[in-house]
mmCIF file of C-alpha atoms in Angstrom:
data_model
loop_
_atom_site.group_PDB
_atom_site.id
_atom_site.type_symbol
_atom_site.label_atom_id
_atom_site.label_comp_id
_atom_site.label_asym_id
_atom_site.label_seq_id
_atom_site.Cartn_x
_atom_site.Cartn_y
_atom_site.Cartn_z
ATOM 1 C CA UNK J 1 -67.487 139.830 64.588
ATOM 2 C CA UNK J 2 -63.955 139.833 65.394
ATOM 3 C CA UNK J 3 -62.101 136.559 64.782
ATOM 4 C CA UNK J 4 -60.310 135.841 68.135
ATOM 5 C CA UNK J 5 -56.968 133.914 68.491
ATOM 6 C CA UNK J 6 -56.660 131.464 71.611
ATOM 7 C CA UNK J 7 -53.246 130.017 72.299
ATOM 8 C CA UNK J 8 -53.012 126.692 73.928
ATOM 9 C CA UNK J 9 -50.365 124.105 74.492
ATOM 10 C CA UNK J 10 -49.537 122.013 71.565
ATOM 11 C CA UNK J 11 -48.296 119.000 73.696
ATOM 12 C CA UNK J 12 -47.947 118.325 77.285
ATOM 13 C CA UNK J 13 -50.035 118.006 80.453
ATOM 14 C CA UNK J 14 -52.554 120.943 79.806
ATOM 15 C CA UNK J 15 -53.152 120.119 75.957
ATOM 16 C CA UNK J 16 -55.870 117.256 76.312
ATOM 17 C CA UNK J 17 -57.739 119.344 79.091
ATOM 18 C CA UNK J 18 -57.582 122.563 77.049
ATOM 19 C CA UNK J 19 -59.027 121.005 73.896
ATOM 20 C CA UNK J 20 -61.539 119.094 76.128
ATOM 21 C CA UNK J 21 -62.946 122.412 77.671
ATOM 22 C CA UNK J 22 -63.217 124.068 74.243
ATOM 23 C CA UNK J 23 -65.120 121.029 72.771
ATOM 24 C CA UNK J 24 -67.330 121.101 75.780
ATOM 25 C CA UNK J 25 -68.119 124.639 74.963
ATOM 26 C CA UNK J 26 -69.709 123.568 71.673
ATOM 27 C CA UNK J 27 -66.705 124.480 69.603
ATOM 28 C CA UNK J 28 -66.178 122.551 66.465
ATOM 29 C CA UNK J 29 -62.440 122.245 65.040
ATOM 30 C CA UNK J 30 -60.269 119.719 63.637
ATOM 31 C CA UNK J 31 -56.535 118.939 62.871
ATOM 32 C CA UNK J 32 -55.441 119.987 66.399
ATOM 33 C CA UNK J 33 -53.116 116.933 66.555
ATOM 34 C CA UNK J 34 -51.355 117.779 63.332
ATOM 35 C CA UNK J 35 -51.603 121.492 62.900
ATOM 36 C CA UNK J 36 -50.232 124.652 64.730
ATOM 37 C CA UNK J 37 -53.470 126.530 63.695
ATOM 38 C CA UNK J 38 -57.050 125.217 63.826
ATOM 39 C CA UNK J 39 -60.132 127.099 62.727
ATOM 40 C CA UNK J 40 -63.359 126.729 64.736
ATOM 41 C CA UNK J 41 -66.213 126.457 62.256
ATOM 42 C CA UNK J 42 -68.969 127.619 64.390
ATOM 43 C CA UNK J 43 -67.484 130.488 66.356
ATOM 44 C CA UNK J 44 -65.091 133.426 65.363
ATOM 45 C CA UNK J 45 -62.064 131.616 66.724
ATOM 46 C CA UNK J 46 -58.763 130.371 65.712
ATOM 47 C CA UNK J 47 -56.770 128.074 67.949
ATOM 48 C CA UNK J 48 -52.857 128.429 67.986
ATOM 49 C CA UNK J 49 -51.008 125.494 69.224
ATOM 50 C CA UNK J 50 -47.657 126.516 70.944
ATOM 51 C CA UNK J 51 -45.064 125.808 73.478
ATOM 52 C CA UNK J 52 -46.384 126.701 76.825
ATOM 53 C CA UNK J 53 -43.533 129.015 77.438
ATOM 54 C CA UNK J 54 -44.440 131.113 74.578
ATOM 55 C CA UNK J 55 -48.247 131.518 75.266
ATOM 56 C CA UNK J 56 -47.783 134.323 77.920
ATOM 57 C CA UNK J 57 -45.718 136.444 75.519
ATOM 58 C CA UNK J 58 -47.967 135.851 72.489
ATOM 59 C CA UNK J 59 -51.140 137.031 74.646
ATOM 60 C CA UNK J 60 -49.085 139.986 76.018
ATOM 61 C CA UNK J 61 -48.115 141.140 72.690
ATOM 62 C CA UNK J 62 -51.707 140.677 71.193
ATOM 63 C CA UNK J 63 -50.688 137.925 68.804
ATOM 64 C CA UNK J 64 -53.354 136.059 70.571
ATOM 65 C CA UNK J 65 -56.236 137.713 72.306
ATOM 66 C CA UNK J 66 -56.471 134.889 75.050
ATOM 67 C CA UNK J 67 -54.565 131.820 75.963
ATOM 68 C CA UNK J 68 -54.739 128.794 78.448
ATOM 69 C CA UNK J 69 -51.460 128.201 80.231
ATOM 70 C CA UNK J 70 -50.331 127.233 83.739
ATOM 71 C CA UNK J 71 -49.984 130.016 86.277
ATOM 72 C CA UNK J 72 -46.429 129.003 87.066
ATOM 73 C CA UNK J 73 -45.479 129.679 83.473
ATOM 74 C CA UNK J 74 -47.235 133.118 83.543
ATOM 75 C CA UNK J 75 -45.382 134.168 86.685
ATOM 76 C CA UNK J 76 -42.116 133.013 85.506
ATOM 77 C CA UNK J 77 -42.490 134.921 82.199
ATOM 78 C CA UNK J 78 -43.489 138.139 83.949
ATOM 79 C CA UNK J 79 -45.847 138.707 81.232
ATOM 80 C CA UNK J 80 -48.455 141.646 81.597
ATOM 81 C CA UNK J 81 -51.556 139.700 80.969
ATOM 82 C CA UNK J 82 -55.090 139.626 82.446
ATOM 83 C CA UNK J 83 -56.382 136.734 84.414
ATOM 84 C CA UNK J 84 -59.852 135.933 83.078
ATOM 85 C CA UNK J 85 -60.780 132.615 84.873
ATOM 86 C CA UNK J 86 -59.144 129.852 86.685
ATOM 87 C CA UNK J 87 -59.914 126.636 85.020
ATOM 88 C CA UNK J 88 -59.550 124.148 87.835
ATOM 89 C CA UNK J 89 -57.174 121.654 86.004
ATOM 90 C CA UNK J 90 -53.556 121.233 85.554
ATOM 91 C CA UNK J 91 -53.153 121.670 89.289
ATOM 92 C CA UNK J 92 -49.755 121.172 90.681
ATOM 93 C CA UNK J 93 -47.144 122.449 93.072
ATOM 94 C CA UNK J 94 -43.760 124.048 92.503
ATOM 95 C CA UNK J 95 -41.550 122.698 95.220
ATOM 96 C CA UNK J 96 -38.019 122.554 96.496
ATOM 97 C CA UNK J 97 -36.881 118.998 96.898
ATOM 98 C CA UNK J 98 -33.799 117.626 98.368
ATOM 99 C CA UNK J 99 -32.009 114.200 98.364
ATOM 100 C CA UNK J 100 -33.477 111.545 100.814
ATOM 101 C CA UNK J 101 -30.211 111.519 102.737
ATOM 102 C CA UNK J 102 -30.218 115.339 103.127
ATOM 103 C CA UNK J 103 -30.120 116.582 106.766
ATOM 104 C CA UNK J 104 -31.762 119.732 105.717
ATOM 105 C CA UNK J 105 -34.773 120.630 107.786
ATOM 106 C CA UNK J 106 -35.130 124.197 107.527
ATOM 107 C CA UNK J 107 -35.513 126.812 104.724
ATOM 108 C CA UNK J 108 -32.596 128.924 106.530
ATOM 109 C CA UNK J 109 -30.451 125.752 105.911
ATOM 110 C CA UNK J 110 -30.500 126.431 102.144
ATOM 111 C CA UNK J 111 -28.186 129.287 102.613
ATOM 112 C CA UNK J 112 -25.260 129.005 100.370
ATOM 113 C CA UNK J 113 -26.503 125.857 98.920
ATOM 114 C CA UNK J 114 -27.070 125.312 94.938
ATOM 115 C CA UNK J 115 -30.522 124.937 93.825
ATOM 116 C CA UNK J 116 -31.291 123.677 90.170
ATOM 117 C CA UNK J 117 -34.570 124.943 88.490
ATOM 118 C CA UNK J 118 -36.235 125.833 85.534
ATOM 119 C CA UNK J 119 -38.168 128.582 87.334
ATOM 120 C CA UNK J 120 -35.319 130.919 88.350
ATOM 121 C CA UNK J 121 -37.544 134.112 88.641
ATOM 122 C CA UNK J 122 -40.007 132.390 90.929
ATOM 123 C CA UNK J 123 -37.297 130.582 93.127
ATOM 124 C CA UNK J 124 -35.221 133.800 93.431
ATOM 125 C CA UNK J 125 -38.482 135.718 94.704
ATOM 126 C CA UNK J 126 -39.220 132.945 97.119
ATOM 127 C CA UNK J 127 -35.685 132.790 98.532
ATOM 128 C CA UNK J 128 -35.684 136.575 98.845
ATOM 129 C CA UNK J 129 -38.822 136.556 100.816
ATOM 130 C CA UNK J 130 -37.268 133.958 103.123
ATOM 131 C CA UNK J 131 -34.087 135.781 103.389
ATOM 132 C CA UNK J 132 -31.963 133.079 102.043
ATOM 133 C CA UNK J 133 -28.957 133.635 100.030
ATOM 134 C CA UNK J 134 -28.696 130.461 97.751
ATOM 135 C CA UNK J 135 -27.196 129.934 94.260
ATOM 136 C CA UNK J 136 -29.757 129.287 91.708
ATOM 137 C CA UNK J 137 -28.684 127.228 88.773
ATOM 138 C CA UNK J 138 -30.950 127.372 85.760
ATOM 139 C CA UNK J 139 -31.399 123.988 83.917
ATOM 140 C CA UNK J 140 -33.841 123.422 81.044
ATOM 141 C CA UNK J 141 -35.522 120.182 81.569
ATOM 142 C CA UNK J 142 -34.441 117.018 83.691
ATOM 143 C CA UNK J 143 -33.934 119.096 86.761
ATOM 144 C CA UNK J 144 -34.303 116.214 88.938
ATOM 145 C CA UNK J 145 -31.022 114.931 88.151
ATOM 146 C CA UNK J 146 -29.062 117.808 89.195
ATOM 147 C CA UNK J 147 -28.178 116.547 92.759
ATOM 148 C CA UNK J 148 -27.348 113.048 91.376
ATOM 149 C CA UNK J 149 -24.741 114.747 89.013
ATOM 150 C CA UNK J 150 -23.419 116.826 91.696
ATOM 151 C CA UNK J 151 -24.857 120.102 90.033
ATOM 152 C CA UNK J 152 -26.948 121.178 93.029
ATOM 153 C CA UNK J 153 -27.835 120.330 96.502
ATOM 154 C CA UNK J 154 -31.518 120.740 95.881
ATOM 155 C CA UNK J 155 -34.001 121.283 93.054
ATOM 156 C CA UNK J 156 -37.061 123.418 92.542
ATOM 157 C CA UNK J 157 -39.575 121.877 90.047
ATOM 158 C CA UNK J 158 -43.225 121.098 89.312
ATOM 159 C CA UNK J 159 -44.536 118.299 91.323
ATOM 160 C CA UNK J 160 -47.900 116.571 90.660
ATOM 161 C CA UNK J 161 -47.777 113.111 91.965
ATOM 162 C CA UNK J 162 -44.360 112.920 93.511
ATOM 163 C CA UNK J 163 -43.381 109.837 91.536
ATOM 164 C CA UNK J 164 -40.562 111.528 89.585
ATOM 165 C CA UNK J 165 -39.011 112.937 92.646
ATOM 166 C CA UNK J 166 -39.017 109.319 94.391
ATOM 167 C CA UNK J 167 -37.570 107.632 91.446
ATOM 168 C CA UNK J 168 -34.635 110.007 91.697
ATOM 169 C CA UNK J 169 -33.955 109.677 95.362
ATOM 170 C CA UNK J 170 -35.502 112.980 96.260
ATOM 171 C CA UNK J 171 -38.264 114.153 98.713
ATOM 172 C CA UNK J 172 -40.363 117.296 98.673
ATOM 173 C CA UNK J 173 -38.927 119.933 101.173
ATOM 174 C CA UNK J 174 -40.776 123.159 100.847
ATOM 175 C CA UNK J 175 -43.708 124.582 98.748
ATOM 176 C CA UNK J 176 -42.831 127.546 96.566
ATOM 177 C CA UNK J 177 -46.190 128.068 94.871
ATOM 178 C CA UNK J 178 -49.473 126.216 93.721
ATOM 179 C CA UNK J 179 -50.379 126.311 90.104
ATOM 180 C CA UNK J 180 -53.273 125.509 87.855
ATOM 181 C CA UNK J 181 -54.418 126.428 84.323
ATOM 182 C CA UNK J 182 -55.562 129.878 83.932
ATOM 183 C CA UNK J 183 -57.661 131.486 81.100
ATOM 184 C CA UNK J 184 -55.476 134.792 80.317
ATOM 185 C CA UNK J 185 -56.197 137.669 77.837
ATOM 186 C CA UNK J 186 -54.258 140.492 76.528
ATOM 187 C CA UNK J 187 -55.007 143.867 77.934
ATOM 188 C CA UNK J 188 -58.492 145.078 77.164
ATOM 189 C CA UNK J 189 -59.467 141.688 75.842
ATOM 190 C CA UNK J 190 -61.909 141.206 78.507
ATOM 191 C CA UNK J 191 -64.066 143.934 76.843
ATOM 192 C CA UNK J 192 -64.538 142.219 73.579
ATOM 193 C CA UNK J 193 -67.967 140.758 73.284
ATOM 194 C CA UNK J 194 -66.585 137.754 71.487
ATOM 195 C CA UNK J 195 -64.455 136.943 74.711
ATOM 196 C CA UNK J 196 -67.349 137.505 76.980
ATOM 197 C CA UNK J 197 -69.394 134.991 75.147
ATOM 198 C CA UNK J 198 -66.642 132.540 75.077
ATOM 199 C CA UNK J 199 -65.980 133.179 78.793
ATOM 200 C CA UNK J 200 -69.551 132.515 79.764
ATOM 201 C CA UNK J 201 -69.483 129.279 77.882
ATOM 202 C CA UNK J 202 -66.421 128.364 79.801
ATOM 203 C CA UNK J 203 -68.071 129.263 82.982
ATOM 204 C CA UNK J 204 -71.099 127.102 82.201
ATOM 205 C CA UNK J 205 -68.980 124.013 81.621
ATOM 206 C CA UNK J 206 -67.049 124.786 84.850
ATOM 207 C CA UNK J 207 -70.287 125.175 86.876
ATOM 208 C CA UNK J 208 -71.678 121.741 85.600
ATOM 209 C CA UNK J 209 -68.405 120.084 86.488
ATOM 210 C CA UNK J 210 -68.638 121.193 90.140
ATOM 211 C CA UNK J 211 -72.415 120.295 90.257
ATOM 212 C CA UNK J 212 -74.630 117.271 90.326
ATOM 213 C CA UNK J 213 -78.500 116.697 89.317
ATOM 214 C CA UNK J 214 -80.015 114.840 92.199
ATOM 215 C CA UNK J 215 -83.555 113.169 92.117
ATOM 216 C CA UNK J 216 -84.916 111.402 95.154
ATOM 217 C CA UNK J 217 -88.461 110.441 96.674
ATOM 218 C CA UNK J 218 -89.613 111.377 99.964
ATOM 219 C CA UNK J 219 -92.909 110.969 101.826
ATOM 220 C CA UNK J 220 -94.633 114.527 102.151
ATOM 221 C CA UNK J 221 -94.499 114.387 105.801
ATOM 222 C CA UNK J 222 -90.721 114.534 105.633
ATOM 223 C CA UNK J 223 -90.542 116.917 102.509
ATOM 224 C CA UNK J 224 -89.631 120.115 104.462
ATOM 225 C CA UNK J 225 -86.586 118.245 106.312
ATOM 226 C CA UNK J 226 -85.321 117.121 102.824
ATOM 227 C CA UNK J 227 -85.936 120.529 101.064
ATOM 228 C CA UNK J 228 -84.102 122.193 103.799
ATOM 229 C CA UNK J 229 -81.012 120.144 103.159
ATOM 230 C CA UNK J 230 -81.317 120.193 99.327
ATOM 231 C CA UNK J 231 -81.380 123.843 97.920
ATOM 232 C CA UNK J 232 -81.579 124.046 94.102
ATOM 233 C CA UNK J 233 -80.411 126.761 91.947
ATOM 234 C CA UNK J 234 -83.295 128.766 93.394
ATOM 235 C CA UNK J 235 -85.332 125.964 95.246
ATOM 236 C CA UNK J 236 -85.810 122.415 94.650
ATOM 237 C CA UNK J 237 -88.398 121.166 92.130
ATOM 238 C CA UNK J 238 -91.117 119.045 93.714
ATOM 239 C CA UNK J 239 -93.113 116.680 91.449
ATOM 240 C CA UNK J 240 -96.255 114.605 92.737
ATOM 241 C CA UNK J 241 -95.910 110.780 92.277
ATOM 242 C CA UNK J 242 -98.709 108.220 91.878
ATOM 243 C CA UNK J 243 -98.711 107.438 95.282
ATOM 244 C CA UNK J 244 -100.221 110.715 96.747
ATOM 245 C CA UNK J 245 -98.370 110.404 99.866
ATOM 246 C CA UNK J 246 -94.984 110.721 98.208
ATOM 247 C CA UNK J 247 -93.270 113.210 95.946
ATOM 248 C CA UNK J 248 -89.994 113.381 93.806
ATOM 249 C CA UNK J 249 -87.586 116.045 94.669
ATOM 250 C CA UNK J 250 -85.240 117.331 91.845
ATOM 251 C CA UNK J 251 -82.198 119.626 92.715
ATOM 252 C CA UNK J 252 -78.886 120.791 91.654
ATOM 253 C CA UNK J 253 -76.209 120.732 94.330
ATOM 254 C CA UNK J 254 -72.604 121.207 94.367
ATOM 255 C CA UNK J 255 -70.933 117.554 94.563
ATOM 256 C CA UNK J 256 -68.971 118.310 97.681
ATOM 257 C CA UNK J 257 -71.920 119.507 99.426
ATOM 258 C CA UNK J 258 -74.056 116.387 98.496
ATOM 259 C CA UNK J 259 -71.501 113.962 99.903
ATOM 260 C CA UNK J 260 -71.549 115.925 103.053
ATOM 261 C CA UNK J 261 -75.381 115.842 103.255
ATOM 262 C CA UNK J 262 -76.075 112.252 101.950
ATOM 263 C CA UNK J 263 -76.395 110.724 105.424
ATOM 264 C CA UNK J 264 -78.550 113.572 106.614
ATOM 265 C CA UNK J 265 -80.858 113.224 103.608
ATOM 266 C CA UNK J 266 -81.423 109.481 104.272
ATOM 267 C CA UNK J 267 -81.869 109.925 107.828
ATOM 268 C CA UNK J 268 -84.666 112.597 106.852
ATOM 269 C CA UNK J 269 -86.425 110.150 104.804
ATOM 270 C CA UNK J 270 -84.959 110.404 101.506
ATOM 271 C CA UNK J 271 -85.138 107.292 99.376
ATOM 272 C CA UNK J 272 -84.280 106.149 95.915
ATOM 273 C CA UNK J 273 -81.522 108.648 95.367
ATOM 274 C CA UNK J 274 -80.253 109.154 91.856
ATOM 275 C CA UNK J 275 -77.153 111.293 91.153
ATOM 276 C CA UNK J 276 -76.372 112.482 87.517
ATOM 277 C CA UNK J 277 -73.978 114.478 85.809
ATOM 278 C CA UNK J 278 -74.693 117.855 84.297
ATOM 279 C CA UNK J 279 -73.415 118.965 80.897
ATOM 280 C CA UNK J 280 -73.738 122.680 81.209
ATOM 281 C CA UNK J 281 -75.225 125.328 83.558
ATOM 282 C CA UNK J 282 -76.219 128.652 82.085
ATOM 283 C CA UNK J 283 -76.338 131.386 84.622
#
């Protein structure tokens, strides 16, 4: 079997979740906090720990077969890579922010203004799409201090909670793009059986995070009403109880669907509802 190489962030907001999802896939590896390369002992895989800005280029050039990196970094780099799977973590938004006292209310009012950013490619594309001619000033790190130092009239930066903007006297103004962690691959990597196997493991972990295992009791007279509300992977499992008038219903359901249906389930006669996490779902 080919030994794959996967590039993930060495430090930063995506590192912990990237390591977590690989561990949850059953991969065994050590030294990931002190080494730039870690070898997986139970799967043909080496993990490269890199700066996130380097990951798209490493994957594009085939130095790494696959990688986990934020979509904002991929787009900014312009790397020619394949999107294999959105991973659902590291979600954030690239936004234009302005000083709290600014009188700007429309994108058109950015005309002629200076905007500081670490994402000039994305920002210039956004401004062009909105027919705005502004000066894009590229700053590496600490973009939010730009207006305070008189370097810019606004900034364009990643926003997660908005706390950094608030502490620097800024407010979000316009959304440029949404981003999340993406599993990317070099061209043709999706055809490798090792990549397919790892991708299936990742998908099983992602499915499990989105679903719950539900067990409840219901009188047989109300069973159909409950079953109609609780489809399983194919259909719910119904198990007889000691009391012959009652059954236990076991089902797998998307978590958001469950919370939408909880009141309807109780109204239909469901009792003793137990909700449990699922470790993995194999298709």
